[in-house]
Short mmCIF file of C-alpha atoms and ligand atoms in Angstrom, two decimals:
data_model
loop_
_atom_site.label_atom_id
_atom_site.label_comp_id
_atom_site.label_asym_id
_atom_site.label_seq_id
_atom_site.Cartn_x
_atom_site.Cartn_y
_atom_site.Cartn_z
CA UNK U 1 6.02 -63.99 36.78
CA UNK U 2 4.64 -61.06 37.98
CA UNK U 3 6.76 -57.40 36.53
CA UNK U 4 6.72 -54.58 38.45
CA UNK U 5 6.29 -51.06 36.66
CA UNK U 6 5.59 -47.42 37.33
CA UNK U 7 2.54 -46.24 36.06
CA UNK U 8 0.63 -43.36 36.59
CA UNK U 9 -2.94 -44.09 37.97
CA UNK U 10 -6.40 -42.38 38.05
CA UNK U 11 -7.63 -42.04 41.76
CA UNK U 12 -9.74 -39.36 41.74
CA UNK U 13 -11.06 -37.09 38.80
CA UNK U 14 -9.80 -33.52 38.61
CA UNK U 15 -6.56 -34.68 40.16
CA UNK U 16 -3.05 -35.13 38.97
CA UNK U 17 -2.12 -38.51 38.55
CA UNK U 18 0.14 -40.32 40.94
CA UNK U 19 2.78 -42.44 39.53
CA UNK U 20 2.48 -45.73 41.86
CA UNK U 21 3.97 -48.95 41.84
CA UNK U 22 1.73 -51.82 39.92
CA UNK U 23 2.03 -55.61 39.80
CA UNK U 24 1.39 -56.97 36.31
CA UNK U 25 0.81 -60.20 36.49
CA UNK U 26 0.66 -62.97 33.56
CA UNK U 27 -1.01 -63.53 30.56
CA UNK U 28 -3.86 -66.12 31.40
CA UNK U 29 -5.52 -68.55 29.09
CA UNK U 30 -6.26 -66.54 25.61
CA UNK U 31 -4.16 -63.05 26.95
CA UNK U 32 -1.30 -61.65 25.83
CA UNK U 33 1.26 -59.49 27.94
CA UNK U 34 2.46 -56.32 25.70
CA UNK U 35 5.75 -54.11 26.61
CA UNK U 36 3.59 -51.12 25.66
CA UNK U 37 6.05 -48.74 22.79
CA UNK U 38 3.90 -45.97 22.83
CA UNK U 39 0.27 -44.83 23.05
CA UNK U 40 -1.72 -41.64 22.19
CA UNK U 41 -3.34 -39.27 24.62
CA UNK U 42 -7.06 -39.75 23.61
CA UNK U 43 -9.88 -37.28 24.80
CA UNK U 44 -12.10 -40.68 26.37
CA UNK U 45 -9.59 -40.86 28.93
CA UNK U 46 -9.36 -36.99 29.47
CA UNK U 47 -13.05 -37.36 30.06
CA UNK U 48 -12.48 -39.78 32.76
CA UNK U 49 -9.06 -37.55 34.11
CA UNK U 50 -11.39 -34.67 34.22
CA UNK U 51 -14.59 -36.25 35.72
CA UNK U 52 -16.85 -35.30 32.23
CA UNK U 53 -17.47 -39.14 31.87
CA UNK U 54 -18.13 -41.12 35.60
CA UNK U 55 -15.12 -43.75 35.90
CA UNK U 56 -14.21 -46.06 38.91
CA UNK U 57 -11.57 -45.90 40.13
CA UNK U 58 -8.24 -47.05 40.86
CA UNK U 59 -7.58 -47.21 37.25
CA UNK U 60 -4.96 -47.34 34.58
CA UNK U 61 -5.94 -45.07 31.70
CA UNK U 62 -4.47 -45.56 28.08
CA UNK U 63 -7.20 -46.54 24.78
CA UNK U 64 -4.63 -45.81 22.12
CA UNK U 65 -1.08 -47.48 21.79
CA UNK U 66 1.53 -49.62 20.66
CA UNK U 67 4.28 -52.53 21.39
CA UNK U 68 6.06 -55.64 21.56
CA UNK U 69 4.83 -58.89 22.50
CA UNK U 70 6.02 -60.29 25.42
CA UNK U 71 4.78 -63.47 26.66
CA UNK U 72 1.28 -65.25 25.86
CA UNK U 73 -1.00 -67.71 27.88
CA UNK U 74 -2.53 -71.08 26.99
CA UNK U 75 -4.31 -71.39 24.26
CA UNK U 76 -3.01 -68.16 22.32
CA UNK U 77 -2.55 -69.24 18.62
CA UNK U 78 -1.98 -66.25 16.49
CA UNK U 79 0.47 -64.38 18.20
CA UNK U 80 4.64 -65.43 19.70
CA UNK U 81 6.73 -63.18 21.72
CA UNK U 82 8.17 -60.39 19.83
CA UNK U 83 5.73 -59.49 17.48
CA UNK U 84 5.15 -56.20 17.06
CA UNK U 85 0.90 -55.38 17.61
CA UNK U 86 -1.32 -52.04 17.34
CA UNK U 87 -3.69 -52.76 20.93
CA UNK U 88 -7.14 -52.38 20.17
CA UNK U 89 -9.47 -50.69 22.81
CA UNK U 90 -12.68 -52.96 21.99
CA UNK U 91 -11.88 -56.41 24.04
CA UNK U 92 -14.08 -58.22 22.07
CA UNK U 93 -13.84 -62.18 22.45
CA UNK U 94 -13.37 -62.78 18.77
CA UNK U 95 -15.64 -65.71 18.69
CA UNK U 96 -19.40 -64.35 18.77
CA UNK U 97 -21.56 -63.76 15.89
CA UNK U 98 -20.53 -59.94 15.49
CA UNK U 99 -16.76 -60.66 16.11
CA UNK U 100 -16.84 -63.72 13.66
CA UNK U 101 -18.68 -61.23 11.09
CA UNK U 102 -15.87 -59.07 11.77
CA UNK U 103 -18.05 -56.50 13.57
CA UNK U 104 -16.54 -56.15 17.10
CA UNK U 105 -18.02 -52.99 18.18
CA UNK U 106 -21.11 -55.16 18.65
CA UNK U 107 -19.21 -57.69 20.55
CA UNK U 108 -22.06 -60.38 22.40
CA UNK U 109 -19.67 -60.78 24.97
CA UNK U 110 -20.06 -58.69 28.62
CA UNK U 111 -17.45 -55.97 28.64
CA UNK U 112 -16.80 -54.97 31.79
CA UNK U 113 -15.12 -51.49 32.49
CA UNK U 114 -12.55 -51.67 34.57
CA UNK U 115 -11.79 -55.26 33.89
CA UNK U 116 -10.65 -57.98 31.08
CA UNK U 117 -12.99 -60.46 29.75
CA UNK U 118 -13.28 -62.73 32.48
CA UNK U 119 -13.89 -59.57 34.70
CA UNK U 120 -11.05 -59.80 36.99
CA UNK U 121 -7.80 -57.50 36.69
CA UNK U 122 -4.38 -58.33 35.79
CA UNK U 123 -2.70 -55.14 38.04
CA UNK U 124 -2.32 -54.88 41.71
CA UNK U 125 -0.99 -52.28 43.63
CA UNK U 126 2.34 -53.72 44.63
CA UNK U 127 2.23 -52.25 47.96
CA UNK U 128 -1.18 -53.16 49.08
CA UNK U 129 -2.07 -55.83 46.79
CA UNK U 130 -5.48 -53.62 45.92
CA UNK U 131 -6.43 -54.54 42.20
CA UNK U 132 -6.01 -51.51 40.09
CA UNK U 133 -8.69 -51.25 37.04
CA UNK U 134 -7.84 -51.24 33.70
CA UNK U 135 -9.50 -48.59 31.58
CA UNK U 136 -9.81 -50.86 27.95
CA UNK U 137 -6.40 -51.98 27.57
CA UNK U 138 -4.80 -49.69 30.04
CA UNK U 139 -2.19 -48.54 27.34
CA UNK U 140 -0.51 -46.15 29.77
CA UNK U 141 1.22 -49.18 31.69
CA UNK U 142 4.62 -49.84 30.44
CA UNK U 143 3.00 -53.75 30.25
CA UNK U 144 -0.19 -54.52 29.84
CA UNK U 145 -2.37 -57.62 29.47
CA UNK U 146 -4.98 -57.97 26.67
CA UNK U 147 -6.81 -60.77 24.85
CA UNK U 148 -5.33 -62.68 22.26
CA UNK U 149 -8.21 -60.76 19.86
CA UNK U 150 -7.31 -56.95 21.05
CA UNK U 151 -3.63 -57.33 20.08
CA UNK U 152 -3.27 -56.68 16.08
CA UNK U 153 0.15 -57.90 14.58
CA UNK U 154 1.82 -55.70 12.35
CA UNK U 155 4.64 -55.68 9.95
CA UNK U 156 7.79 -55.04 11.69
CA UNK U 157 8.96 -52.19 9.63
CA UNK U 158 5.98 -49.84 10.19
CA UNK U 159 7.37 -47.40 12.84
CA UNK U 160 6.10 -48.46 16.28
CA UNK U 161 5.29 -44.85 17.72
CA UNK U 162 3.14 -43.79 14.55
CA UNK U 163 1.43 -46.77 14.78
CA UNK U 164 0.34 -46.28 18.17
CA UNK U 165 -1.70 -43.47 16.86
CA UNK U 166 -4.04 -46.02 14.28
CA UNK U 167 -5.12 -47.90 17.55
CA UNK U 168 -8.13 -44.73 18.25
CA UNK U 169 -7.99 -41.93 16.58
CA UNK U 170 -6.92 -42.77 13.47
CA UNK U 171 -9.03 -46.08 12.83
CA UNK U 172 -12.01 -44.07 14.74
CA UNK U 173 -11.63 -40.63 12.36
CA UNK U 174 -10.63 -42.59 9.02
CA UNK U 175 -13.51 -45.28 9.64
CA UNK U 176 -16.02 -42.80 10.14
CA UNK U 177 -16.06 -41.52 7.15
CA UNK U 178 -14.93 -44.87 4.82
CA UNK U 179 -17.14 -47.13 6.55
CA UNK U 180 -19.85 -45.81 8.69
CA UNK U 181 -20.67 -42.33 6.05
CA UNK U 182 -19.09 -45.04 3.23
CA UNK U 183 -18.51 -41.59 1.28
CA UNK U 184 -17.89 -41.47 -2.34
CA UNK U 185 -15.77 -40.42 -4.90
CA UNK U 186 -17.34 -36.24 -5.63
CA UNK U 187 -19.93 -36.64 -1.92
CA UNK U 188 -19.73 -33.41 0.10
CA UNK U 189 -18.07 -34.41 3.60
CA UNK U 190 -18.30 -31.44 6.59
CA UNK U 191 -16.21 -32.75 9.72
CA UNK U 192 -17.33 -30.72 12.50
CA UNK U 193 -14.44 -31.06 15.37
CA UNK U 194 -10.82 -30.94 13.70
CA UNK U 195 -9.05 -32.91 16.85
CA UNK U 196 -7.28 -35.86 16.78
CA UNK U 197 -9.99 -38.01 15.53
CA UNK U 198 -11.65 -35.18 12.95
CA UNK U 199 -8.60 -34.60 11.34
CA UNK U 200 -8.46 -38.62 10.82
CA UNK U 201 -11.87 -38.09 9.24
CA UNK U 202 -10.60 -35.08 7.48
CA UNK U 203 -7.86 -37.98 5.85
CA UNK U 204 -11.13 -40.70 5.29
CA UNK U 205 -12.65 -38.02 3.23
CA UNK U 206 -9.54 -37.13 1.15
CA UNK U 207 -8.40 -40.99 0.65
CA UNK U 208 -12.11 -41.60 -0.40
CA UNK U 209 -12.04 -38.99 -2.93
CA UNK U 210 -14.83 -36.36 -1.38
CA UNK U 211 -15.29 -33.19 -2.52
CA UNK U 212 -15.60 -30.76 -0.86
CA UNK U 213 -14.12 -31.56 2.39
CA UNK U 214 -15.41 -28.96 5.29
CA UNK U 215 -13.57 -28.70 8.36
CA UNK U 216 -14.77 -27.30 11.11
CA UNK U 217 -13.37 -25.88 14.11
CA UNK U 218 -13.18 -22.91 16.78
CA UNK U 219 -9.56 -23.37 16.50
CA UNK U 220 -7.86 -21.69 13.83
CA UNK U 221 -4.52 -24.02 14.44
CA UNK U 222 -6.93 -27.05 14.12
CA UNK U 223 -8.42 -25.78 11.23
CA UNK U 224 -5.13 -25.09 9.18
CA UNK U 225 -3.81 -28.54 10.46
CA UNK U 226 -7.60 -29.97 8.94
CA UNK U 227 -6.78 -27.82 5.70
CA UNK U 228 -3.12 -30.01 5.66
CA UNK U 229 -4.75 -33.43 6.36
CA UNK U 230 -7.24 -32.07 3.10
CA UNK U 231 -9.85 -30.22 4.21
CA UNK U 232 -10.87 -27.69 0.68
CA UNK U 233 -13.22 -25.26 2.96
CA UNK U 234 -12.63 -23.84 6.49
CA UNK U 235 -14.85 -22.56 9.12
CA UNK U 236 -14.24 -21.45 12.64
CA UNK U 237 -17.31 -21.86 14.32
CA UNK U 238 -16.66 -19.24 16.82
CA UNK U 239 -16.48 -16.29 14.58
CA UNK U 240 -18.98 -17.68 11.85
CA UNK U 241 -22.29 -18.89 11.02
CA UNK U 242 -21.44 -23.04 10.70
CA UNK U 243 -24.99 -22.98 8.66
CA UNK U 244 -25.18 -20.22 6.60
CA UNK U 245 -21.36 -20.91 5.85
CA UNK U 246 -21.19 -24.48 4.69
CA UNK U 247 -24.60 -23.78 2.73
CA UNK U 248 -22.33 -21.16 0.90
CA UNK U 249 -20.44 -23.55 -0.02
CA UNK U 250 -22.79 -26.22 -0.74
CA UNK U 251 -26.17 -25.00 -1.50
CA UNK U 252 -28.17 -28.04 -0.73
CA UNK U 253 -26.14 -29.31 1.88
CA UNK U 254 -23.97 -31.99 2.61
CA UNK U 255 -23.65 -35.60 1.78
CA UNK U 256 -22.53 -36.60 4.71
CA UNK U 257 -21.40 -34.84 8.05
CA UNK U 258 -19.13 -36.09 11.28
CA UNK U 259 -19.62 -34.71 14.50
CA UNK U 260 -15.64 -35.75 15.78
CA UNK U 261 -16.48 -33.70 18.78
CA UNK U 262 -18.40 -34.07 22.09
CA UNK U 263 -20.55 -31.24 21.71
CA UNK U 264 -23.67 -30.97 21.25
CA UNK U 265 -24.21 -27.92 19.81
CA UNK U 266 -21.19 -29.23 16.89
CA UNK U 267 -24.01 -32.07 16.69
CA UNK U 268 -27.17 -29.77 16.18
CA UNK U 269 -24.71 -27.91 13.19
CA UNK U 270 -24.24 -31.27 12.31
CA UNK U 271 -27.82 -31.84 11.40
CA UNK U 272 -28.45 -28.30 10.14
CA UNK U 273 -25.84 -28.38 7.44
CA UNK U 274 -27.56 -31.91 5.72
CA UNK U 275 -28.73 -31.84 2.64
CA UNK U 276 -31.36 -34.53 1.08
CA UNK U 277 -30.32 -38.17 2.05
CA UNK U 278 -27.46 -36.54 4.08
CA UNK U 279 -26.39 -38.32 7.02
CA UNK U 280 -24.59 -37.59 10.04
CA UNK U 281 -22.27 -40.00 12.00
CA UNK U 282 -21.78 -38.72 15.59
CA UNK U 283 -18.43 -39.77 16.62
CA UNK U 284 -17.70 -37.36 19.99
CA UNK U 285 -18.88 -38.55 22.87
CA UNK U 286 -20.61 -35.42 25.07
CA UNK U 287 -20.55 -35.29 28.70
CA UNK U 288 -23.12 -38.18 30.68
CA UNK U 289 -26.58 -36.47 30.79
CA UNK U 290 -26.31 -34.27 27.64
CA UNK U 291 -29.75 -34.41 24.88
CA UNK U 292 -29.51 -33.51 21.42
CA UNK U 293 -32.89 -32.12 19.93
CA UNK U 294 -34.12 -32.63 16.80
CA UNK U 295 -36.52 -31.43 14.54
CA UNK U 296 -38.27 -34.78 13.31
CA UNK U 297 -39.43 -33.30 10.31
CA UNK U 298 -36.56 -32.10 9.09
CA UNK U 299 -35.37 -36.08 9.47
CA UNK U 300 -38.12 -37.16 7.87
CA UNK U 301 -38.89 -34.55 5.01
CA UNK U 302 -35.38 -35.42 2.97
CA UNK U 303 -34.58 -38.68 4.59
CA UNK U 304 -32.02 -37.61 6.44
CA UNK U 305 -30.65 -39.61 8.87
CA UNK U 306 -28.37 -39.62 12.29
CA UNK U 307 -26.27 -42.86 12.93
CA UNK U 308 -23.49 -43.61 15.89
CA UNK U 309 -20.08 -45.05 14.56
CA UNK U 310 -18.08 -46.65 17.60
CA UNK U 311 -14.08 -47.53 16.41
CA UNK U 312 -14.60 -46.26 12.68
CA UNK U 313 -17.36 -49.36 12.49
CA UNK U 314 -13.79 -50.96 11.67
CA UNK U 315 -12.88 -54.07 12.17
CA UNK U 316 -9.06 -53.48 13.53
CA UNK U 317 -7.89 -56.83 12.38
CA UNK U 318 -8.22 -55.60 8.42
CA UNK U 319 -8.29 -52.17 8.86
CA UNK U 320 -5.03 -51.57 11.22
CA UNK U 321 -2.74 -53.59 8.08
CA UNK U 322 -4.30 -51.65 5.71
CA UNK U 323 -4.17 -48.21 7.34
CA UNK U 324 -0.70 -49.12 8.10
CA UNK U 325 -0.02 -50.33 3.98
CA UNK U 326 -1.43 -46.48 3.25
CA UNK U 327 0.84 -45.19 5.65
CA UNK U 328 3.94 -46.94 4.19
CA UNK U 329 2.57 -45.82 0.81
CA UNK U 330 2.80 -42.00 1.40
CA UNK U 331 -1.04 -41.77 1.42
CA UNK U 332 -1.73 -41.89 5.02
CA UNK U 333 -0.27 -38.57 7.01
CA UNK U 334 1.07 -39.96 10.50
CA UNK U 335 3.66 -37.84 11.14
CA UNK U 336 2.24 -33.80 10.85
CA UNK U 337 -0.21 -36.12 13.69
CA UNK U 338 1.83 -35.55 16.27
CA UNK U 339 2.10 -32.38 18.40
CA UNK U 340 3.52 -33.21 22.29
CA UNK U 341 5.71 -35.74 22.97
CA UNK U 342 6.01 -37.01 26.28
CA UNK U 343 7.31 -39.59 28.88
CA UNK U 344 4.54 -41.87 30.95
CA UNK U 345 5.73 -39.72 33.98
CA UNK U 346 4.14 -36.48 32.06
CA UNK U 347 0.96 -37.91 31.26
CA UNK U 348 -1.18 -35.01 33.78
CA UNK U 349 0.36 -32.50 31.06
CA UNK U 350 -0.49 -34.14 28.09
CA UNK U 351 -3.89 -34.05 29.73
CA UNK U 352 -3.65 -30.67 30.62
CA UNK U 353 -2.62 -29.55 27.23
CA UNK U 354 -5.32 -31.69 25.19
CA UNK U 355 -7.84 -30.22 27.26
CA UNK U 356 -6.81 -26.38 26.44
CA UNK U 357 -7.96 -27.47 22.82
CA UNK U 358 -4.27 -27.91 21.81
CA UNK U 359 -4.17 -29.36 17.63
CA UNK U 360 -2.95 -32.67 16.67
CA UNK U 361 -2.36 -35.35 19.27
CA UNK U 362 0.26 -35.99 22.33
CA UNK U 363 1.88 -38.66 22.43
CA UNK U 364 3.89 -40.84 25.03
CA UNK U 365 6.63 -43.07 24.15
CA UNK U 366 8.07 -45.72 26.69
CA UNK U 367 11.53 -46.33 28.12
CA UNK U 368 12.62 -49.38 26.18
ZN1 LIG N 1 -9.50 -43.08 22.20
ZN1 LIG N 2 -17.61 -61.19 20.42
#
């Protein structure tokens, strides 16, 4: 049966959201319907809210959340009304090479934006019948439809609004630097751009037992929320020399540095600040159109090296149990996470405030 709700939807960029009235309609073969707990406000879908990052349109925003199972269509095996799931943004099909080698970033399977698997939508304006797009899983509607492979069950007792925050920024930040940088015990780890996802990185860095730990920031209320979450060494970026600053600190440069910001300029300090064999894992995604230049021999001359990590290079079905067991454990901070809390119907101010550079993350919670 189709359920109405009230969701606020993306039809045109630089503009406040309308809330509007949105069919959801069942779970087909391999889906699974969620009541949506809560979800984070991520900078991807301020990009497409702000027009940084071309996105068609109508759509439902929402890459990060959490909630309840509520119904499931043919076929779905591993999942029963009820249980409580972390939504992952990658809809992945679960049964490729990649997925199988539990590597779903590199999913075989067409993704099309807008759309689930099968490229069709599962909203519709309820007035007009229109469909309305989903952006990933569309986290911002109070019920959304997924696959069966994008909806992570979790134990019960892990707090459903904290967890929302594991399904992007904290699986993107913590990955980063634990799987795609795989930093060790003693490495050097700078994490240029202390938002929500560097200050996840800022975590990876201290869980993996890096020293020092850099944060970076033109914020001084990001950085001292980065020096909470671990960070040793501070530098704002708009008063100092990112360079000459972090080579004070580490005279041959870094093991490993994250660009957790969109920037390209964060990027080029990103490369500057490598020492031999250092690497850098660009995580931010800058606006469509932007070029990063690099000097070649500086790549070449230590073997230094530039990679991409999309989702942490996670794989959400092990890592969103385990970040949740560190969590539970008192090793993973959730909680200092969270700066705004809001209602769907506020979602153009969490926007608003995210993209004045405001530390830590917004979140929305649901009626329930
Ligand atoms: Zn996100
Ligand atoms: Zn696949």
């Amino acid at each position: 049966m189709d359920l109405l709700i009230d969701v606020p939807v993306l039809v045109a960029a630089k503009q406040k959201m309308p809330m509007i009235k949105v069919l959801v309609e069942d779970p087909r073969a391999g889906e699974v319907r969620v009541k949506m707990f809560a979800s984070g406000v991520c900078h991807s879908c301020l990009h497409a809210y702000d027009g940084s990052h071309a996105t068609p349109m109508p759509m439902i925003l929402g890459d990060e959340g959490s909630g309840i199972v509520e119904s499931v269509g043919s076929g779905v095996t591993t999942l029963v009304p009820g249980d409580h799931v972390i939504i992952s943004w990658l809809l992945n099909c679960g049964t490729c090479p990649p997925c199988r080698d539990g590597k779903p970033a590199h999913c075989w399977a067409p993704s099309p934006f807008g759309a689930l698997l099968d490229n069709t939508q599962r909203f519709k304006n309820a007035e007009t019948g229109e469909p309305v797009l989903h952006y990933g899983p569309a986290t911002y509607a109070p019920y959304t439809v997924v696959p069966e492979s994008s909806a992570i069950k979790i134990r019960k007792d892990m707090p459903l609004d904290k967890a929302a925050l594991i399904g992007c920024s904290v699986t993107t930040g913590f990955g980063s630097v634990t799987n795609a940088a795989g930093a060790r015990p003693g490495e050097s780890v700078a994490i240029v751009g202390c938002g929500g996802v560097g200050l996840n990185a800022v975590q990876g860095a201290r869980v993996a037992g890096a020293n020092p730990i850099i944060a970076i920031d033109t914020s001084d209320a990001a950085l001292q929320m980065a020096k909470k979450f671990g960070a040793t060494h501070l530098i704002n970026a708009s008063r100092d020399d990112v360079v000459a600053e972090t080579l004070k600190i580490c005279p041959r440069g870094v093991n490993h540095s994250i660009a957790a910001v969109g920037s390209t300029k964060a990027m080029q300090n990103g490369v500057e600040i490598l020492g031999s064999g250092g690497t850098m894992v660009i995580l931010g995604a800058p606006p469509n159109g932007a070029v990063l230049e690099i000097d070649p021999i500086f790549i070449l001359g230590k073997e230094r090296g530039i990679r991409g990590s999309k989702y942490g290079s996670s794989n959400p079905h092990v890592e969103f149990p385990m970040l949740i067991e560190l969590y539970l454990a008192g090793k993973l901070d959730l909680d200092s996470l969270v700066t705004g809390n809001y209602r769907i119907d506020q979602s153009n101010e969490a926007f608003e405030i995210l993209a004045q550079g405001g530390a830590g993350r917004g979140l929305i919670t649901f009626e329930q």
